[in-house]
Each structure stands twice: as structure tokens, then as C-alpha cells.
Amino acid sequence: MSYVDEIYERVVAKNPGEPEFHQAVKEVLDSLKLVIDANEAEYRKISLLERLVEPERIISFKVPWVDDNGVIQVNKAYRVQFNSAIGPYKGGMRFHPSVNQSILKFLGFEQIFKNSLTGLPIGGGKGGSDFDPKGKSDREVMAFCQSLMTELCKYIGADTDVPAGDIGVGAREIGYMYGQYKRIRDLYEGVLTGKGLTWGGSLVRTQATGYGLVYIVNEMLKDMGKTFDGQTVLVSGSGNVAIYATEKAQQLGAKVVALSDSNGYVYDPDGIKLDIVKEIKEVRRGRIKEYVDAVPTAKYTEGKGIWTIPCDIALPCATQNELNLDDAKALKANGCFLVAEGANMPSTREATDFYLENGMCFMPGKAANAGGVATSALEMTQNSMRLSWSFEEVDEKLQGIMKGIYAKVSDAAKRYGVEGNFVAGANIAGFEKVAEAMKAQGAVL
Ligand code: NDP
């Protein structure tokens, strides 16, 4: 049995009931097969893959907090410190009822390669809780965040582990967590990223994942002799990533015709009016269906189905496994030629295989959405230097990083004879740097 297959079997056996983690490991290992087979004896000797698939540490704890009725609630929370070979653990915190250890391990594992691709010195980590901020008062969210940080602050630090936002964790939650960290540890340091601009945050961090996604797609289009101008684009979700991907795509001349949330999607053939979406989502924290109250010519459809709308480019920016094989087939049948993932693993394995087998240009999330974590790393740099760069400076650095990622990914695919396969390219390029660092540091992690 090949080394890769052996390790996958071991992961399934030793991590029962963790399908998302198995899925992420399988996808990565399959596309690393070319590199692993070429170096099998060396990697086996240092148990490289056994070490790579095992988190360095998982911290799991309860978060008790008092709701507005005076009742004590209890949530589960985790921090997965996956791999620190190339820098301090770095990855977001997710607050969503679906959060469990499997999902955070899949996200933490993916984060290792994504962070490596940015070219910046950051290791892989991820965390979160099954707490649902939806429908909670500000006071309840604060109580929860403070209780979570009371425990988490023992395990993180500016040079150890630097969490950030993710689904359900925006500027408000980062603020409450940062305040509590500072209060307990008495340290004003860059321990979290995604901070507000008046207390250590970086310009462009809010826009970074969505903008970065569009910047990398722009590079892909350039290689095909195309531009964004006049392209019809579908974006799923209507959160942070979706909103700023829409904004940048529109700035580059694309027509974004749909957005969604977990209830349904809106289709506006005249092009989404983003100011209305921002008012609904960022100010009122409302539902995407409210869009049609302001734009009666748009259509709201309850449930799934966004991928059946004809488009040139699809940017899934909501959540994992939101785009399956049937969706991929519908996209292709309706003329879509490019899919790039703003969310983490939004396409199922079958959908990904379909893109690659059917000549669709596809950029996986670990490369396409790396702009967020890259800008977080730029925030860490500014915190260490105790200064703030201008919007233009950070944006320029972000564009350079996304161009660099595209170059690394397409080069790795070419080197291993799978030109245009950016899934393999991203995994290989991300892996090479981490493997080199793990080899050099010996049997410590
Ligand atoms: P937000 O919480 O801001 O937005 C998430 C959006 O996705 C919401 O519109 C939400 O709708 C929708 N959504 C969630 N679950 C589902 C579902 N099951 N079906 C359809 N829609 C759903 O999160 P972000 O925009 O920050 O993150 C989106 C994705 O991007 C995640 O996969 C995240 O891991 C990834 N990502 C985010 C980065 C960042 O910088 N923010 C960086 C890199 C990756 P509703 O309001 O109804 O829940």
C-alpha cells in the first residue's frame, strides 16, 4: 500500500466520527501523491505524514455564561493548534451551532497549507464554539466572549497563537475577546487580528478575503486572455467574504447577479446593489430576502438553487460543502467557465473532480481565500512595529501576495506535470515549505 493510502487509513481509524477532517486529509494527500511518491523513503524515515496529520495540540473547554434571563448557558469551545513549523499558529475562531472538533480539525489542517502559500511566517490553527451569536443581545455576546477568553487566554499570545474572525466572529466579537485578554493578561499585544482601526487593526483586513479572491481570479483571467469586465458572476453567502468579493468584482467591471444566506438567495439580473446589501447585513443584521423590499425587480427564492443561475464565474463564499456535483453540472451546463472558492471547502470532492475533468478553471479555497489570513499577518507585522500602514499600502501588499500565490500554485502544478490543476498546485506549493521546515527542526512536532 502506498504511504499516502496508509496514512489516510490511519487517519480514518484514529479519528472516528470526523468526516470533514477525513475529507480534507484525503483531498490534500491525494494531490500530494506525486511529491510523496518521489520522496517516499525520506518522508517515511522521519514519519512526515504521520506528524503532519496529527495536531500538535487540541484545547477543548466549556464556556459558561449568563443569558438575559439570568440563566446559565454552557457551550463547547476548542482551539486546534495544528502546526507551528513555519510560525505561530494562525487561524480564525468560528461561532456557529454546527461547530465540532471534526470541522475545526479540517479547517486547521487546511490552514497549514493556506498560511504557507501566503509566503508569510504563520503556522496553522483554528478554533471556535457551537455558540450561535444569531438572535443574542449584545450583552449576551459580550458575556460569552469574555467567558471564552478567560480560558483561551492561557494558550494564546502574539508569538504563540493568534486567532482571528471566521463565521459568526466579526469586529464585535473580536473586540469583546480582545478586551478580556488585555484585562486578564495585562498585555497590549497583537494577540488577535481583525481588530478595530482605533485599537491595533489593519486597514483592508475587513475587505481582504473578498478582495484577495477577486485579485487571484483576475490573475487566472489574465492567463486566459480575459478580464472581469462584463463577466456575469454568482456569489453565495452575504457575509464578510461575499460582500467584499462582490465589491471588488463590481469595481473591475463584473456584473454580480446573486447573493444568498442560509435561508435562500436573491437574483437581481440588473446587478446587485451592494449598498442595500451592506445596510441589511452589516447594519441591521437582517436576512437577504429583505433585498427585494428595496429592489422589487429582484427575485428571492427560498432554499438552495443559486448555482442554477447562468453565469461566467462562480464564487462560493458561504460555507463548506455548499456546492455539490449536481450544482457543478448545472454551472457547467449554463456556461460557467471558472470557479474560485471564497469559503473554505465549499465544493464537495465530487464537484471538485467534475470541474477538473470538465475543463473548468478552478481555484481551491486554500489559495483563493488566503488574502484574509495574509492581511491578518500584515496586521501582526504592524502591531509588532507599532505603526499603521495606509489603505493603499496594505492593498498593494495584498495584491502582491495574491499574485505570488497564483504564481506558486501554477508553477507547482507545472513542475509536477499537472498544468492547470490548481488543487494539486496549491497543496504541493503549500506542503513543500512546511515539509522543509519540519525536516529541519527534527522530531519536535
Ligand atoms: P460570515 O459569517 O460573515 O458569512 C457567512 C455567510 O454564509 C452568511 O451569509 C451565512 O448566512 C452564509 N451561510 C452560512 N451557512 C450557510 C449554509 N449552510 N448555506 C448557505 N449559506 C450559509 O462569514 P465569512 O464571510 O467570514 O466566511 C464565509 C466563508 O469564508 C467561511 O467558509 C469561512 O471559513 C471562509 N473564510 C473567511 C475568511 C474571513 O476573512 N472572513 C477568511 C478565509 C475564509 P446566514 O447569515 O444565514 O448564516
Coordinates of N, CA and C in Angstrom, one line a residue, residues 166-259:
D166 N -14.0 34.4 11.9 CA -14.5 33.5 10.9 C -16.0 33.6 10.9
I167 N -16.7 32.6 10.5 CA -18.2 32.6 10.5 C -18.6 33.0 11.9
G168 N -19.5 34.0 12.0 CA -20.1 34.3 13.3 C -19.1 35.2 14.2
V169 N -17.9 35.4 13.8 CA -17.0 36.2 14.6 C -16.5 37.4 13.8
G170 N -17.1 38.6 14.0 CA -16.7 39.8 13.3 C -16.1 40.7 14.3
A171 N -16.1 42.0 13.9 CA -15.4 43.0 14.7 C -15.9 43.1 16.2
R172 N -17.2 42.9 16.3 CA -17.8 43.0 17.7 C -17.2 41.9 18.6
E173 N -17.2 40.7 18.1 CA -16.8 39.5 18.9 C -15.3 39.7 19.2
I174 N -14.5 40.1 18.2 CA -13.0 40.2 18.3 C -12.8 41.3 19.4
G175 N -13.6 42.4 19.4 CA -13.4 43.4 20.4 C -13.7 42.9 21.8
Y176 N -14.7 42.2 22.0 CA -15.0 41.7 23.4 C -13.9 40.7 23.8
M177 N -13.5 39.9 22.9 CA -12.4 38.9 23.3 C -11.1 39.6 23.6
Y178 N -10.8 40.6 22.7 CA -9.5 41.3 22.9 C -9.5 42.1 24.3
G179 N -10.6 42.7 24.6 CA -10.8 43.5 25.8 C -10.5 42.5 27.0
Q180 N -11.1 41.3 27.0 CA -10.9 40.4 28.1 C -9.5 39.9 28.2
Y181 N -8.9 39.6 27.0 CA -7.5 39.2 27.0 C -6.6 40.2 27.7
K182 N -6.8 41.5 27.3 CA -6.0 42.6 27.8 C -6.2 42.7 29.3
R183 N -7.4 42.6 29.7 CA -7.7 42.7 31.2 C -7.1 41.6 32.0
I184 N -7.1 40.4 31.5 CA -6.5 39.3 32.3 C -5.0 39.3 32.2
R185 N -4.5 39.4 31.0 CA -3.0 39.2 30.8 C -2.3 40.5 31.0
D186 N -3.0 41.6 31.0 CA -2.4 43.0 31.2 C -1.3 43.2 30.1
L187 N -1.7 42.8 28.9 CA -0.7 42.9 27.7 C -1.5 43.6 26.6
Y188 N -0.9 44.7 26.0 CA -1.5 45.3 24.8 C -0.7 44.8 23.7
E189 N -1.0 43.6 23.1 CA -0.2 43.0 22.1 C -1.1 42.4 21.0
G190 N -0.5 42.1 19.9 CA -1.3 41.7 18.7 C -1.7 40.2 18.8
V191 N -2.5 39.9 19.8 CA -2.9 38.5 20.1 C -4.1 38.1 19.2
L192 N -4.9 39.0 18.7 CA -6.0 38.7 17.8 C -5.8 39.6 16.6
T193 N -6.3 39.1 15.5 CA -6.3 40.0 14.3 C -7.8 40.2 13.9
G194 N -8.0 41.2 13.1 CA -9.4 41.6 12.8 C -9.8 42.7 13.8
K195 N -8.9 43.3 14.4 CA -9.2 44.3 15.5 C -9.7 45.6 14.8
G196 N -10.4 46.5 15.6 CA -10.9 47.8 15.1 C -9.7 48.7 14.8
L197 N -10.0 49.6 13.9 CA -8.9 50.5 13.5 C -8.3 51.4 14.6
T198 N -9.1 51.7 15.6 CA -8.6 52.6 16.7 C -7.8 51.8 17.7
W199 N -7.8 50.5 17.6 CA -7.1 49.7 18.7 C -6.2 48.6 18.1
G200 N -5.5 48.9 17.0 CA -4.5 48.0 16.5 C -4.9 47.2 15.3
G201 N -6.1 47.5 14.7 CA -6.5 46.8 13.5 C -5.8 47.3 12.3
S202 N -5.9 46.5 11.2 CA -5.2 47.0 9.9 C -6.3 47.4 8.9
L203 N -6.0 48.5 8.2 CA -6.9 48.8 7.1 C -6.8 47.6 6.1
V204 N -7.9 47.5 5.4 CA -8.1 46.4 4.4 C -8.4 45.0 5.0
R205 N -8.2 44.8 6.3 CA -8.5 43.5 6.8 C -9.9 43.1 6.6
T206 N -10.9 44.0 6.7 CA -12.3 43.7 6.5 C -12.5 43.3 5.1
Q207 N -11.9 43.9 4.1 CA -12.1 43.6 2.7 C -11.2 42.5 2.2
A208 N -10.2 42.1 3.0 CA -9.1 41.3 2.4 C -9.5 40.0 1.8
T209 N -10.3 39.2 2.4 CA -10.6 37.9 1.8 C -11.3 38.0 0.5
G210 N -12.3 38.9 0.5 CA -13.1 39.1 -0.7 C -12.3 39.7 -1.8
Y211 N -11.6 40.8 -1.5 CA -10.7 41.4 -2.5 C -9.7 40.5 -3.0
G212 N -9.0 39.7 -2.0 CA -8.0 38.8 -2.4 C -8.5 37.8 -3.4
L213 N -9.7 37.3 -3.1 CA -10.3 36.3 -4.0 C -10.4 36.8 -5.4
V214 N -10.9 38.1 -5.5 CA -11.0 38.7 -6.9 C -9.7 39.0 -7.5
Y215 N -8.7 39.3 -6.7 CA -7.3 39.6 -7.3 C -6.8 38.3 -7.9
I216 N -7.0 37.1 -7.2 CA -6.4 35.9 -7.7 C -7.2 35.5 -9.0
V217 N -8.5 35.7 -9.0 CA -9.3 35.3 -10.2 C -8.8 36.2 -11.3
N218 N -8.5 37.5 -11.0 CA -8.0 38.4 -12.1 C -6.8 37.8 -12.7
E219 N -5.9 37.2 -11.9 CA -4.7 36.6 -12.5 C -5.0 35.4 -13.3
M220 N -6.0 34.6 -12.9 CA -6.4 33.5 -13.7 C -7.0 33.9 -15.0
L221 N -7.8 35.0 -15.0 CA -8.4 35.5 -16.2 C -7.3 36.0 -17.2
K222 N -6.3 36.8 -16.6 CA -5.3 37.3 -17.4 C -4.6 36.2 -18.2
D223 N -4.3 35.1 -17.5 CA -3.7 33.9 -18.2 C -4.5 33.4 -19.3
M224 N -5.8 33.6 -19.3 CA -6.8 33.1 -20.3 C -7.1 34.2 -21.3
G225 N -6.4 35.4 -21.2 CA -6.6 36.5 -22.1 C -7.9 37.2 -21.9
K226 N -8.4 37.0 -20.6 CA -9.7 37.7 -20.3 C -9.6 38.7 -19.2
T227 N -10.7 39.4 -18.9 CA -10.7 40.3 -17.8 C -12.1 40.1 -17.1
F228 N -12.3 40.8 -16.0 CA -13.5 40.7 -15.2 C -14.6 41.5 -16.0
D229 N -14.2 42.5 -16.8 CA -15.1 43.4 -17.4 C -16.2 42.6 -18.2
G230 N -17.5 42.9 -17.8 CA -18.6 42.3 -18.5 C -19.0 40.8 -18.1
Q231 N -18.2 40.2 -17.2 CA -18.5 38.9 -16.8 C -19.7 38.8 -15.8
T232 N -20.5 37.8 -16.0 CA -21.6 37.6 -15.0 C -21.2 36.7 -13.9
V233 N -21.4 37.2 -12.7 CA -20.8 36.5 -11.5 C -21.9 36.1 -10.5
L234 N -21.8 34.8 -10.0 CA -22.6 34.4 -8.9 C -21.7 34.4 -7.6
V235 N -22.3 35.0 -6.5 CA -21.5 34.9 -5.2 C -22.5 34.3 -4.2
S236 N -22.1 33.3 -3.5 CA -23.0 32.8 -2.5 C -22.6 33.3 -1.2
G237 N -23.6 33.3 -0.2 CA -23.3 34.0 1.1 C -23.6 35.5 0.9
S238 N -23.6 36.1 2.1 CA -23.8 37.6 2.0 C -23.1 38.1 3.3
G239 N -22.1 37.4 3.7 CA -21.3 37.8 4.9 C -20.1 38.6 4.4
N240 N -19.1 38.6 5.3 CA -17.9 39.4 5.0 C -17.2 39.1 3.7
V241 N -17.0 37.8 3.4 CA -16.3 37.4 2.2 C -17.1 37.8 1.0
A242 N -18.4 37.4 1.0 CA -19.3 37.6 -0.1 C -19.4 39.1 -0.5
I243 N -19.6 39.9 0.5 CA -19.8 41.3 0.3 C -18.6 42.0 -0.4
Y244 N -17.4 41.7 0.1 CA -16.2 42.4 -0.4 C -15.7 41.7 -1.7
A245 N -16.0 40.5 -1.9 CA -15.8 39.9 -3.3 C -16.7 40.6 -4.3
T246 N -17.9 40.8 -3.9 CA -18.9 41.5 -4.8 C -18.4 42.9 -5.1
E247 N -17.9 43.6 -4.0 CA -17.5 45.0 -4.2 C -16.3 45.1 -5.2
K248 N -15.3 44.2 -5.0 CA -14.1 44.3 -5.9 C -14.5 43.9 -7.3
A249 N -15.3 42.8 -7.4 CA -15.6 42.3 -8.8 C -16.4 43.4 -9.5
Q250 N -17.3 44.1 -8.8 CA -18.0 45.2 -9.5 C -17.1 46.3 -9.9
Q251 N -16.1 46.6 -9.0 CA -15.2 47.7 -9.3 C -14.4 47.3 -10.6
L252 N -14.2 46.0 -10.8 CA -13.4 45.6 -12.0 C -14.3 45.4 -13.2
G253 N -15.6 45.8 -13.1 CA -16.5 45.8 -14.2 C -17.4 44.5 -14.4
A254 N -17.4 43.6 -13.4 CA -18.2 42.4 -13.5 C -19.6 42.8 -13.0
K255 N -20.6 41.9 -13.5 CA -22.0 42.1 -13.0 C -22.3 40.9 -12.1
V256 N -22.4 41.2 -10.8 CA -22.7 40.2 -9.8 C -24.3 40.1 -9.7
V257 N -24.8 39.0 -10.0 CA -26.3 38.9 -10.1 C -27.0 38.2 -9.0
A258 N -26.2 37.6 -8.1 CA -26.9 36.8 -7.0 C -26.1 36.8 -5.7
L259 N -26.7 36.8 -4.6 CA -26.1 36.6 -3.3 C -27.1 35.7 -2.5

